[in-house]
PDB file of C-alpha atoms in Angstrom:
ATOM      1  CA  MET N   1      21.444 -12.976  16.974  1.00 44.00           C
ATOM      2  CA  ASN N   2      18.100 -11.899  18.399  1.00 59.00           C
ATOM      3  CA  ASP N   3      14.981 -12.872  16.425  1.00 64.00           C
ATOM      4  CA  TYR N   4      12.396 -10.466  17.966  1.00 72.00           C
ATOM      5  CA  ARG N   5       9.485 -12.528  16.612  1.00 71.00           C
ATOM      6  CA  ILE N   6       6.050 -11.484  17.872  1.00 70.00           C
ATOM      7  CA  PRO N   7       4.380 -14.467  19.695  1.00 65.00           C
ATOM      8  CA  GLN N   8       0.859 -13.796  18.326  1.00 70.00           C
ATOM      9  CA  PRO N   9       1.197 -11.287  15.493  1.00 75.00           C
ATOM     10  CA  PHE N  10      -2.431 -11.378  14.309  1.00 81.00           C
ATOM     11  CA  HIS N  11      -5.310  -9.343  15.705  1.00 81.00           C
ATOM     12  CA  ALA N  12      -8.924 -10.528  15.960  1.00 83.00           C
ATOM     13  CA  GLY N  13      -9.872  -9.347  12.469  1.00 84.00           C
ATOM     14  CA  GLU N  14      -6.977 -11.171  10.817  1.00 81.00           C
ATOM     15  CA  LEU N  15      -7.723 -14.364  12.743  1.00 86.00           C
ATOM     16  CA  ARG N  16     -11.382 -14.135  11.687  1.00 85.00           C
ATOM     17  CA  ALA N  17     -10.380 -13.561   8.055  1.00 79.00           C
ATOM     18  CA  GLN N  18      -8.103 -16.598   8.158  1.00 82.00           C
ATOM     19  CA  GLN N  19     -10.989 -18.632   9.524  1.00 81.00           C
ATOM     20  CA  LEU N  20     -13.375 -17.432   6.818  1.00 78.00           C
ATOM     21  CA  ALA N  21     -10.769 -18.246   4.155  1.00 75.00           C
ATOM     22  CA  GLY N  22     -10.239 -21.778   5.441  1.00 77.00           C
ATOM     23  CA  GLY N  23      -6.980 -21.329   7.323  1.00 73.00           C
ATOM     24  CA  GLY N  24      -4.028 -19.082   8.011  1.00 72.00           C
ATOM     25  CA  PRO N  25      -0.324 -19.389   7.258  1.00 70.00           C
ATOM     26  CA  PRO N  26       1.813 -22.331   8.416  1.00 65.00           C
ATOM     27  CA  GLY N  27       4.117 -19.807  10.066  1.00 63.00           C
ATOM     28  CA  ALA N  28       4.360 -16.054  10.508  1.00 64.00           C
ATOM     29  CA  PRO N  29       7.859 -14.546  10.753  1.00 77.00           C
ATOM     30  CA  ILE N  30       6.580 -11.139  11.849  1.00 84.00           C
ATOM     31  CA  ARG N  31       9.183  -9.330  13.939  1.00 89.00           C
ATOM     32  CA  SER N  32       9.118  -6.353  16.276  1.00 90.00           C
ATOM     33  CA  GLN N  33      12.298  -4.972  14.674  1.00 93.00           C
ATOM     34  CA  MET N  34      13.778  -4.902  11.189  1.00 95.00           C
ATOM     35  CA  PRO N  35      16.171  -7.729  10.309  1.00 94.00           C
ATOM     36  CA  ASP N  36      19.356  -6.680   8.535  1.00 95.00           C
ATOM     37  CA  GLN N  37      18.060  -7.770   5.131  1.00 94.00           C
ATOM     38  CA  HIS N  38      15.047  -5.435   5.459  1.00 95.00           C
ATOM     39  CA  ARG N  39      17.264  -2.568   6.589  1.00 96.00           C
ATOM     40  CA  GLN N  40      19.541  -3.070   3.582  1.00 97.00           C
ATOM     41  CA  PHE N  41      16.597  -3.501   1.190  1.00 96.00           C
ATOM     42  CA  PHE N  42      14.894  -0.184   2.041  1.00 97.00           C
ATOM     43  CA  ALA N  43      18.167   1.661   1.405  1.00 97.00           C
ATOM     44  CA  LEU N  44      18.057   0.468  -2.239  1.00 97.00           C
ATOM     45  CA  LEU N  45      14.589   1.805  -3.040  1.00 97.00           C
ATOM     46  CA  PRO N  46      13.620   4.930  -5.040  1.00 97.00           C
ATOM     47  CA  PHE N  47      10.105   5.084  -3.521  1.00 98.00           C
ATOM     48  CA  VAL N  48       8.180   3.838  -0.494  1.00 98.00           C
ATOM     49  CA  CYS N  49       4.417   3.341  -0.092  1.00 98.00           C
ATOM     50  CA  VAL N  50       2.913   4.943   3.009  1.00 98.00           C
ATOM     51  CA  ALA N  51      -0.362   4.601   4.923  1.00 98.00           C
ATOM     52  CA  LEU N  52      -1.448   7.437   7.203  1.00 97.00           C
ATOM     53  CA  ALA N  53      -4.783   8.528   8.684  1.00 96.00           C
ATOM     54  CA  ASP N  54      -6.577  11.820   8.236  1.00 95.00           C
ATOM     55  CA  GLY N  55      -8.201  13.828  11.020  1.00 93.00           C
ATOM     56  CA  GLU N  56     -11.388  11.750  10.848  1.00 94.00           C
ATOM     57  CA  GLY N  57      -9.590   8.401  10.993  1.00 94.00           C
ATOM     58  CA  TRP N  58      -9.845   7.615   7.276  1.00 96.00           C
ATOM     59  CA  PRO N  59      -6.768   5.808   5.934  1.00 97.00           C
ATOM     60  CA  LEU N  60      -4.805   7.599   3.226  1.00 98.00           C
ATOM     61  CA  ALA N  61      -2.356   5.924   0.840  1.00 98.00           C
ATOM     62  CA  THR N  62       0.529   7.878  -0.649  1.00 98.00           C
ATOM     63  CA  LEU N  63       4.041   7.505  -2.078  1.00 98.00           C
ATOM     64  CA  LEU N  64       7.306   9.068  -0.922  1.00 98.00           C
ATOM     65  CA  HIS N  65      10.327   9.072  -3.210  1.00 97.00           C
ATOM     66  CA  GLY N  66      13.965  10.059  -3.442  1.00 97.00           C
ATOM     67  CA  GLU N  67      17.351   8.879  -4.592  1.00 97.00           C
ATOM     68  CA  PRO N  68      18.217   5.367  -3.322  1.00 97.00           C
ATOM     69  CA  GLY N  69      19.355   5.783   0.258  1.00 97.00           C
ATOM     70  CA  PHE N  70      16.576   8.273   1.098  1.00 98.00           C
ATOM     71  CA  ALA N  71      15.121   5.451   3.229  1.00 98.00           C
ATOM     72  CA  SER N  72      17.576   4.169   5.824  1.00 98.00           C
ATOM     73  CA  SER N  73      17.542   2.326   9.119  1.00 98.00           C
ATOM     74  CA  PRO N  74      19.778   3.916  11.791  1.00 97.00           C
ATOM     75  CA  GLU N  75      19.020   0.976  14.096  1.00 97.00           C
ATOM     76  CA  PRO N  76      16.852  -2.181  13.862  1.00 96.00           C
ATOM     77  CA  GLY N  77      13.854  -0.536  15.525  1.00 96.00           C
ATOM     78  CA  GLN N  78      13.770   2.583  13.358  1.00 98.00           C
ATOM     79  CA  LEU N  79      13.363   3.625   9.727  1.00 98.00           C
ATOM     80  CA  ARG N  80      14.263   7.111   8.513  1.00 98.00           C
ATOM     81  CA  ILE N  81      12.652   8.453   5.329  1.00 98.00           C
ATOM     82  CA  ALA N  82      14.202  11.637   3.949  1.00 98.00           C
ATOM     83  CA  ALA N  83      11.065  12.810   2.136  1.00 98.00           C
ATOM     84  CA  LEU N  84       7.690  14.354   2.940  1.00 97.00           C
ATOM     85  CA  PRO N  85       4.327  14.522   1.133  1.00 96.00           C
ATOM     86  CA  ASP N  86       4.131  17.595  -1.091  1.00 94.00           C
ATOM     87  CA  ALA N  87       1.572  20.352  -0.550  1.00 94.00           C
ATOM     88  CA  ALA N  88      -0.832  18.900  -3.153  1.00 95.00           C
ATOM     89  CA  ASP N  89      -0.862  15.494  -1.445  1.00 97.00           C
ATOM     90  CA  PRO N  90      -3.879  14.986   0.871  1.00 97.00           C
ATOM     91  CA  ALA N  91      -1.484  13.158   3.223  1.00 97.00           C
ATOM     92  CA  HIS N  92       0.519  16.370   3.695  1.00 94.00           C
ATOM     93  CA  ALA N  93      -1.528  17.475   6.712  1.00 93.00           C
ATOM     94  CA  CYS N  94      -1.674  13.993   8.274  1.00 95.00           C
ATOM     95  CA  LEU N  95       1.981  13.494   9.141  1.00 95.00           C
ATOM     96  CA  HIS N  96       2.949  14.290  12.725  1.00 95.00           C
ATOM     97  CA  ALA N  97       4.803  12.742  15.645  1.00 97.00           C
ATOM     98  CA  GLY N  98       2.707  10.046  17.300  1.00 96.00           C
ATOM     99  CA  ALA N  99       0.796   9.170  14.121  1.00 95.00           C
ATOM    100  CA  ASP N 100       0.380   5.513  13.223  1.00 95.00           C
ATOM    101  CA  VAL N 101       1.997   4.617   9.916  1.00 97.00           C
ATOM    102  CA  GLY N 102       2.178   1.642   7.571  1.00 96.00           C
ATOM    103  CA  LEU N 103       5.076   1.280   5.134  1.00 98.00           C
ATOM    104  CA  LEU N 104       5.699  -0.937   2.141  1.00 97.00           C
ATOM    105  CA  GLY N 105       9.014  -1.183   0.372  1.00 97.00           C
ATOM    106  CA  ILE N 106       8.719  -2.801  -3.043  1.00 95.00           C
ATOM    107  CA  ASP N 107      11.213  -3.367  -5.860  1.00 95.00           C
ATOM    108  CA  LEU N 108       9.174  -3.786  -9.038  1.00 93.00           C
ATOM    109  CA  GLY N 109      12.236  -5.021 -10.904  1.00 90.00           C
ATOM    110  CA  THR N 110      12.849  -8.002  -8.624  1.00 92.00           C
ATOM    111  CA  ARG N 111       9.321  -8.354  -7.173  1.00 91.00           C
ATOM    112  CA  ARG N 112      10.709  -8.234  -3.653  1.00 93.00           C
ATOM    113  CA  ARG N 113       8.661  -6.463  -0.978  1.00 92.00           C
ATOM    114  CA  ASN N 114       8.804  -5.904   2.776  1.00 94.00           C
ATOM    115  CA  ARG N 115       6.323  -4.285   5.144  1.00 93.00           C
ATOM    116  CA  GLU N 116       6.962  -2.164   8.230  1.00 95.00           C
ATOM    117  CA  ASN N 117       4.233  -0.888  10.554  1.00 94.00           C
ATOM    118  CA  GLY N 118       4.756   1.469  13.468  1.00 95.00           C
ATOM    119  CA  VAL N 119       4.483   5.014  14.794  1.00 96.00           C
ATOM    120  CA  VAL N 120       6.005   8.281  13.594  1.00 97.00           C
ATOM    121  CA  ALA N 121       8.609   9.243  16.191  1.00 98.00           C
ATOM    122  CA  GLN N 122       9.687  12.536  14.631  1.00 97.00           C
ATOM    123  CA  VAL N 123       8.940  14.832  11.691  1.00 97.00           C
ATOM    124  CA  ASP N 124      11.253  17.619  10.582  1.00 95.00           C
ATOM    125  CA  GLY N 125      11.979  19.551   7.415  1.00 92.00           C
ATOM    126  CA  GLY N 126      14.046  16.686   6.044  1.00 93.00           C
ATOM    127  CA  GLY N 127      11.575  13.843   6.515  1.00 97.00           C
ATOM    128  CA  LEU N 128      10.310  11.466   9.181  1.00 98.00           C
ATOM    129  CA  LEU N 129      11.595   8.875  11.619  1.00 98.00           C
ATOM    130  CA  VAL N 130       9.461   5.791  12.302  1.00 98.00           C
ATOM    131  CA  ASP N 131       9.569   3.531  15.349  1.00 97.00           C
ATOM    132  CA  VAL N 132       8.991   0.083  13.812  1.00 96.00           C
ATOM    133  CA  HIS N 133       6.602  -2.257  15.657  1.00 93.00           C
ATOM    134  CA  GLN N 134       6.139  -4.930  12.962  1.00 91.00           C
ATOM    135  CA  SER N 135       8.483  -6.022  10.170  1.00 93.00           C
ATOM    136  CA  PHE N 136       7.720  -8.807   7.702  1.00 88.00           C
ATOM    137  CA  GLY N 137       8.152  -9.908   4.125  1.00 85.00           C
ATOM    138  CA  ASN N 138       5.541 -10.782   1.510  1.00 77.00           C
ATOM    139  CA  CYS N 139       5.413 -13.215  -1.376  1.00 72.00           C
ATOM    140  CA  PRO N 140       6.221 -11.789  -4.845  1.00 74.00           C
ATOM    141  CA  ARG N 141       3.140 -13.076  -6.673  1.00 73.00           C
ATOM    142  CA  TYR N 142       1.103 -10.772  -8.938  1.00 77.00           C
ATOM    143  CA  ILE N 143       3.728  -8.028  -8.978  1.00 83.00           C
ATOM    144  CA  HIS N 144       4.035  -6.656 -12.508  1.00 84.00           C
ATOM    145  CA  VAL N 145       7.771  -6.509 -13.256  1.00 88.00           C
ATOM    146  CA  ARG N 146       9.050  -3.031 -14.147  1.00 91.00           C
ATOM    147  CA  ARG N 147      12.487  -1.472 -14.254  1.00 92.00           C
ATOM    148  CA  LEU N 148      12.131   2.167 -13.267  1.00 94.00           C
ATOM    149  CA  GLU N 149      14.306   5.162 -14.054  1.00 94.00           C
ATOM    150  CA  ARG N 150      14.205   8.701 -12.701  1.00 95.00           C
ATOM    151  CA  VAL N 151      12.808  11.363 -15.021  1.00 95.00           C
ATOM    152  CA  GLN N 152      12.330  15.124 -14.793  1.00 92.00           C
ATOM    153  CA  ARG N 153       8.630  15.955 -14.701  1.00 93.00           C
ATOM    154  CA  GLN N 154       6.739  19.212 -14.456  1.00 89.00           C
ATOM    155  CA  ALA N 155       3.979  18.659 -11.914  1.00 89.00           C
ATOM    156  CA  GLY N 156       0.603  19.558 -13.357  1.00 91.00           C
ATOM    157  CA  PRO N 157      -2.649  20.618 -11.720  1.00 92.00           C
ATOM    158  CA  SER N 158      -4.180  18.471  -8.985  1.00 95.00           C
ATOM    159  CA  GLU N 159      -7.880  17.674  -9.022  1.00 97.00           C
ATOM    160  CA  ALA N 160     -10.055  16.728  -6.056  1.00 97.00           C
ATOM    161  CA  PHE N 161     -13.381  15.013  -6.728  1.00 98.00           C
ATOM    162  CA  GLY N 162     -16.181  13.057  -5.098  1.00 97.00           C
ATOM    163  CA  ALA N 163     -17.521   9.586  -5.776  1.00 96.00           C
ATOM    164  CA  GLN N 164     -17.587   9.987  -9.565  1.00 95.00           C
ATOM    165  CA  LEU N 165     -14.160   9.598 -11.149  1.00 97.00           C
ATOM    166  CA  PRO N 166     -13.093  12.113 -13.812  1.00 96.00           C
ATOM    167  CA  SER N 167     -12.319  10.556 -17.189  1.00 96.00           C
ATOM    168  CA  ASP N 168      -8.520  10.690 -16.725  1.00 96.00           C
ATOM    169  CA  ALA N 169      -8.827   8.858 -13.403  1.00 97.00           C
ATOM    170  CA  ALA N 170     -11.136   6.217 -14.888  1.00 97.00           C
ATOM    171  CA  ARG N 171      -8.624   5.573 -17.689  1.00 97.00           C
ATOM    172  CA  LEU N 172      -5.836   5.178 -15.125  1.00 98.00           C
ATOM    173  CA  VAL N 173      -7.911   2.580 -13.247  1.00 97.00           C
ATOM    174  CA  ALA N 174      -8.657   0.659 -16.468  1.00 97.00           C
ATOM    175  CA  ALA N 175      -4.942   0.444 -17.340  1.00 97.00           C
ATOM    176  CA  CYS N 176      -3.744  -0.228 -13.777  1.00 96.00           C
ATOM    177  CA  GLU N 177      -1.494  -3.245 -13.148  1.00 94.00           C
ATOM    178  CA  THR N 178      -0.074  -2.111  -9.783  1.00 95.00           C
ATOM    179  CA  MET N 179      -2.142  -0.774  -6.892  1.00 96.00           C
ATOM    180  CA  PHE N 180      -1.546  -0.198  -3.187  1.00 97.00           C
ATOM    181  CA  VAL N 181      -4.241  -0.370  -0.494  1.00 97.00           C
ATOM    182  CA  ALA N 182      -4.112   1.218   2.972  1.00 97.00           C
ATOM    183  CA  THR N 183      -6.272  -0.138   5.800  1.00 96.00           C
ATOM    184  CA  SER N 184      -6.650   0.249   9.568  1.00 94.00           C
ATOM    185  CA  SER N 185      -7.295  -2.273  12.313  1.00 89.00           C
ATOM    186  CA  GLY N 186      -9.930   0.001  13.808  1.00 79.00           C
ATOM    187  CA  ALA N 187     -10.558   3.425  15.291  1.00 56.00           C
ATOM    188  CA  THR N 188     -10.173   4.346  18.934  1.00 46.00           C
ATOM    189  CA  GLY N 189     -10.871   7.662  20.631  1.00 42.00           C
ATOM    190  CA  GLU N 190     -11.541  10.756  18.574  1.00 44.00           C
ATOM    191  CA  GLY N 191     -11.605   9.090  15.155  1.00 41.00           C
ATOM    192  CA  ALA N 192      -7.925   8.131  15.199  1.00 41.00           C
ATOM    193  CA  ALA N 193      -7.147   5.091  13.086  1.00 45.00           C
ATOM    194  CA  ARG N 194      -4.906   2.541  14.796  1.00 59.00           C
ATOM    195  CA  GLY N 195      -2.655  -0.140  13.367  1.00 86.00           C
ATOM    196  CA  LEU N 196      -2.270   1.145   9.808  1.00 95.00           C
ATOM    197  CA  ASP N 197      -1.053  -1.116   7.026  1.00 94.00           C
ATOM    198  CA  ILE N 198      -0.367  -0.794   3.300  1.00 96.00           C
ATOM    199  CA  SER N 199      -0.091  -3.670   0.839  1.00 93.00           C
ATOM    200  CA  HIS N 200       0.201  -4.391  -2.875  1.00 91.00           C
ATOM    201  CA  ARG N 201      -2.470  -5.634  -5.267  1.00 91.00           C
ATOM    202  CA  GLY N 202      -1.641  -6.402  -8.873  1.00 88.00           C
ATOM    203  CA  GLY N 203      -2.683  -8.188 -12.043  1.00 88.00           C
ATOM    204  CA  GLU N 204      -3.083  -7.731 -15.762  1.00 90.00           C
ATOM    205  CA  ALA N 205      -4.559  -4.448 -16.991  1.00 93.00           C
ATOM    206  CA  GLY N 206      -8.296  -4.668 -16.363  1.00 91.00           C
ATOM    207  CA  PHE N 207      -7.994  -6.724 -13.171  1.00 92.00           C
ATOM    208  CA  LEU N 208      -9.754  -3.809 -11.440  1.00 95.00           C
ATOM    209  CA  ARG N 209     -13.342  -3.446 -12.618  1.00 94.00           C
ATOM    210  CA  LEU N 210     -15.076  -0.098 -12.223  1.00 96.00           C
ATOM    211  CA  GLN N 211     -18.872   0.014 -12.250  1.00 94.00           C
ATOM    212  CA  GLY N 212     -20.176   3.493 -11.564  1.00 94.00           C
ATOM    213  CA  HIS N 213     -18.445   4.587  -8.360  1.00 96.00           C
ATOM    214  CA  VAL N 214     -17.742   1.000  -7.187  1.00 96.00           C
ATOM    215  CA  LEU N 215     -14.410  -0.696  -7.828  1.00 96.00           C
ATOM    216  CA  HIS N 216     -14.346  -4.515  -7.794  1.00 93.00           C
ATOM    217  CA  VAL N 217     -10.996  -5.892  -6.628  1.00 92.00           C
ATOM    218  CA  PRO N 218     -10.048  -9.587  -6.995  1.00 88.00           C
ATOM    219  CA  ASP N 219      -8.275 -11.271  -4.108  1.00 83.00           C
ATOM    220  CA  TYR N 220      -5.795 -13.875  -5.314  1.00 78.00           C
ATOM    221  CA  ALA N 221      -3.958 -16.574  -3.358  1.00 71.00           C
ATOM    222  CA  GLY N 222      -1.170 -15.149  -1.188  1.00 68.00           C
ATOM    223  CA  ASN N 223       0.642 -15.707   2.094  1.00 73.00           C
ATOM    224  CA  ARG N 224      -2.648 -16.170   3.980  1.00 74.00           C
ATOM    225  CA  TYR N 225      -1.841 -13.516   6.572  1.00 77.00           C
ATOM    226  CA  PHE N 226      -4.966 -11.578   5.486  1.00 81.00           C
ATOM    227  CA  ASN N 227      -3.695  -8.308   6.952  1.00 85.00           C
ATOM    228  CA  THR N 228      -5.788  -6.207   4.558  1.00 87.00           C
ATOM    229  CA  LEU N 229      -8.990  -8.247   4.683  1.00 88.00           C
ATOM    230  CA  GLY N 230      -8.645  -8.732   8.440  1.00 89.00           C
ATOM    231  CA  ASN N 231      -8.424  -4.976   8.872  1.00 91.00           C
ATOM    232  CA  LEU N 232     -11.493  -4.500   6.681  1.00 93.00           C
ATOM    233  CA  LEU N 233     -13.519  -6.774   8.961  1.00 91.00           C
ATOM    234  CA  LEU N 234     -12.827  -4.334  11.800  1.00 93.00           C
ATOM    235  CA  GLU N 235     -12.740  -1.042   9.868  1.00 94.00           C
ATOM    236  CA  PRO N 236     -14.273  -0.898   6.355  1.00 96.00           C
ATOM    237  CA  ARG N 237     -12.775   2.498   5.534  1.00 97.00           C
ATOM    238  CA  ALA N 238      -9.832   2.113   3.167  1.00 97.00           C
ATOM    239  CA  ALA N 239      -7.662   4.004   0.701  1.00 98.00           C
ATOM    240  CA  LEU N 240      -6.000   3.219  -2.631  1.00 98.00           C
ATOM    241  CA  VAL N 241      -3.141   4.718  -4.611  1.00 98.00           C
ATOM    242  CA  MET N 242      -2.254   3.986  -8.250  1.00 98.00           C
ATOM    243  CA  ILE N 243       0.367   5.336 -10.657  1.00 97.00           C
ATOM    244  CA  ASP N 244       0.431   6.034 -14.368  1.00 97.00           C
ATOM    245  CA  PHE N 245       4.094   5.247 -15.016  1.00 96.00           C
ATOM    246  CA  ASP N 246       4.000   6.997 -18.409  1.00 95.00           C
ATOM    247  CA  SER N 247       2.579  10.353 -17.314  1.00 96.00           C
ATOM    248  CA  GLY N 248       3.591  10.252 -13.650  1.00 97.00           C
ATOM    249  CA  ASP N 249      -0.019  10.850 -12.571  1.00 98.00           C
ATOM    250  CA  ILE N 250      -0.916   9.603  -9.081  1.00 98.00           C
ATOM    251  CA  LEU N 251      -4.507   8.645  -8.231  1.00 98.00           C
ATOM    252  CA  GLN N 252      -5.511   8.498  -4.548  1.00 98.00           C
ATOM    253  CA  LEU N 253      -8.933   7.278  -3.416  1.00 98.00           C
ATOM    254  CA  GLN N 254     -10.809   6.859  -0.146  1.00 98.00           C
ATOM    255  CA  GLY N 255     -13.834   4.619   0.164  1.00 98.00           C
ATOM    256  CA  MET N 256     -15.722   1.867   1.971  1.00 98.00           C
ATOM    257  CA  ALA N 257     -14.787  -1.768   1.352  1.00 96.00           C
ATOM    258  CA  GLU N 258     -16.877  -4.927   1.638  1.00 93.00           C
ATOM    259  CA  VAL N 259     -15.499  -8.446   1.147  1.00 90.00           C
ATOM    260  CA  ASP N 260     -17.344 -11.190  -0.753  1.00 87.00           C
ATOM    261  CA  TRP N 261     -15.832 -14.242   0.933  1.00 82.00           C
ATOM    262  CA  HIS N 262     -17.485 -16.728  -1.415  1.00 78.00           C
ATOM    263  CA  GLY N 263     -16.465 -15.137  -4.707  1.00 64.00           C
ATOM    264  CA  ASP N 264     -19.860 -15.957  -6.205  1.00 64.00           C
ATOM    265  CA  ALA N 265     -20.190 -15.247  -9.942  1.00 61.00           C
ATOM    266  CA  SER N 266     -16.582 -14.082 -10.076  1.00 65.00           C
ATOM    267  CA  PRO N 267     -15.537 -12.870 -13.565  1.00 71.00           C
ATOM    268  CA  ASP N 268     -11.933 -13.818 -12.740  1.00 77.00           C
ATOM    269  CA  PRO N 269     -11.483 -17.568 -12.232  1.00 74.00           C
ATOM    270  CA  ALA N 270      -8.078 -17.007 -10.557  1.00 77.00           C
ATOM    271  CA  ALA N 271      -9.632 -14.941  -7.750  1.00 76.00           C
ATOM    272  CA  GLU N 272     -10.430 -16.749  -4.501  1.00 81.00           C
ATOM    273  CA  ARG N 273     -12.735 -13.949  -3.399  1.00 86.00           C
ATOM    274  CA  TRP N 274     -13.601 -10.321  -4.202  1.00 87.00           C
ATOM    275  CA  TRP N 275     -13.997  -7.071  -2.378  1.00 90.00           C
ATOM    276  CA  LYS N 276     -15.952  -4.003  -3.406  1.00 94.00           C
ATOM    277  CA  PHE N 277     -14.554  -0.534  -2.887  1.00 97.00           C
ATOM    278  CA  SER N 278     -17.236   2.168  -2.929  1.00 98.00           C
ATOM    279  CA  ILE N 279     -15.473   5.431  -3.755  1.00 98.00           C
ATOM    280  CA  GLU N 280     -16.192   8.370  -1.453  1.00 98.00           C
ATOM    281  CA  ARG N 281     -13.601  10.883  -2.676  1.00 98.00           C
ATOM    282  CA  GLY N 282     -10.335  11.122  -4.533  1.00 98.00           C
ATOM    283  CA  TRP N 283      -7.445  13.193  -5.831  1.00 98.00           C
ATOM    284  CA  LEU N 284      -5.629  13.076  -9.173  1.00 98.00           C
ATOM    285  CA  ARG N 285      -2.154  14.619  -8.956  1.00 98.00           C
ATOM    286  CA  ARG N 286      -0.749  15.021 -12.446  1.00 97.00           C
ATOM    287  CA  GLY N 287       2.945  14.496 -13.108  1.00 97.00           C
ATOM    288  CA  ALA N 288       3.639  13.883  -9.402  1.00 97.00           C
ATOM    289  CA  PHE N 289       5.662  10.645  -9.663  1.00 97.00           C
ATOM    290  CA  PRO N 290       9.282  11.141 -10.816  1.00 97.00           C
ATOM    291  CA  LEU N 291       9.877   7.579 -12.060  1.00 96.00           C
ATOM    292  CA  ARG N 292       8.927   5.947 -15.333  1.00 95.00           C
ATOM    293  CA  GLU N 293       9.341   2.525 -16.871  1.00 91.00           C
ATOM    294  CA  ALA N 294      12.764   2.137 -18.499  1.00 87.00           C
ATOM    295  CA  TRP N 295      12.386   0.409 -21.842  1.00 71.00           C
ATOM    296  CA  PRO N 296      15.269  -1.671 -23.231  1.00 58.00           C
ATOM    297  CA  GLN N 297      17.364   0.127 -25.833  1.00 47.00           C
ATOM    298  CA  ALA N 298      16.753  -1.126 -29.386  1.00 41.00           C
TER     299      ALA N 298
END
């Protein structure tokens, strides 16, 4: 069985982040193709997290969803997703053949997650096909356990805004326990972001602290790959996406990130460091997520 491990999977920003944090991982099973367990895992999922880039190279984070099986791997080097961003999603205009893409599959019920990064090979009316360049797993820490069920929702109005969050968006941030962050390893050419990635951040409600238009995000101990923070050393533009699992509202933000590597005066003793996310713009799409938390029957 071929392993397809990448000899040096980390770019200069990730290596620098590992150095600043006091060391990297003892090993890095990052592969150039999807192992069978990743291929089987994505086929079980009802949603997938996606990182794309807009026309100016800003990362965008979004969510694609469908019945389990909507994500499938026809061969180890490819992942097919039978879904597209809807017209109200700012990522709708960013999806095209040749675009870099970051993907995260996550099962909130089991806390399992796998990442796939690559390039969009094809887009058609039924979805997209991705050529996978990197495939790797992540540790399950800080994932808030949820069992999700599909629900019929009537999508409500979408709201675009600037740096100041509307009250509904601020309440979503305050209650957030699960967030996803999209980053890029740097721009080349005409503003095109390269090497996109999307990862999970989680904690108890209130782990994200909003002060004005600046969001303070704790960075807890993890696998020490530092994909996100390494990207931010090279390209500070980033994007976030959060979900209100009760209402189905989706909040998407773009902003500039800056890492505090020393974690000085940290209000969260569990955090090893912090990063600040200065909001530039955002979108609140009401009732856009068709899954909710399934509560046990009494």
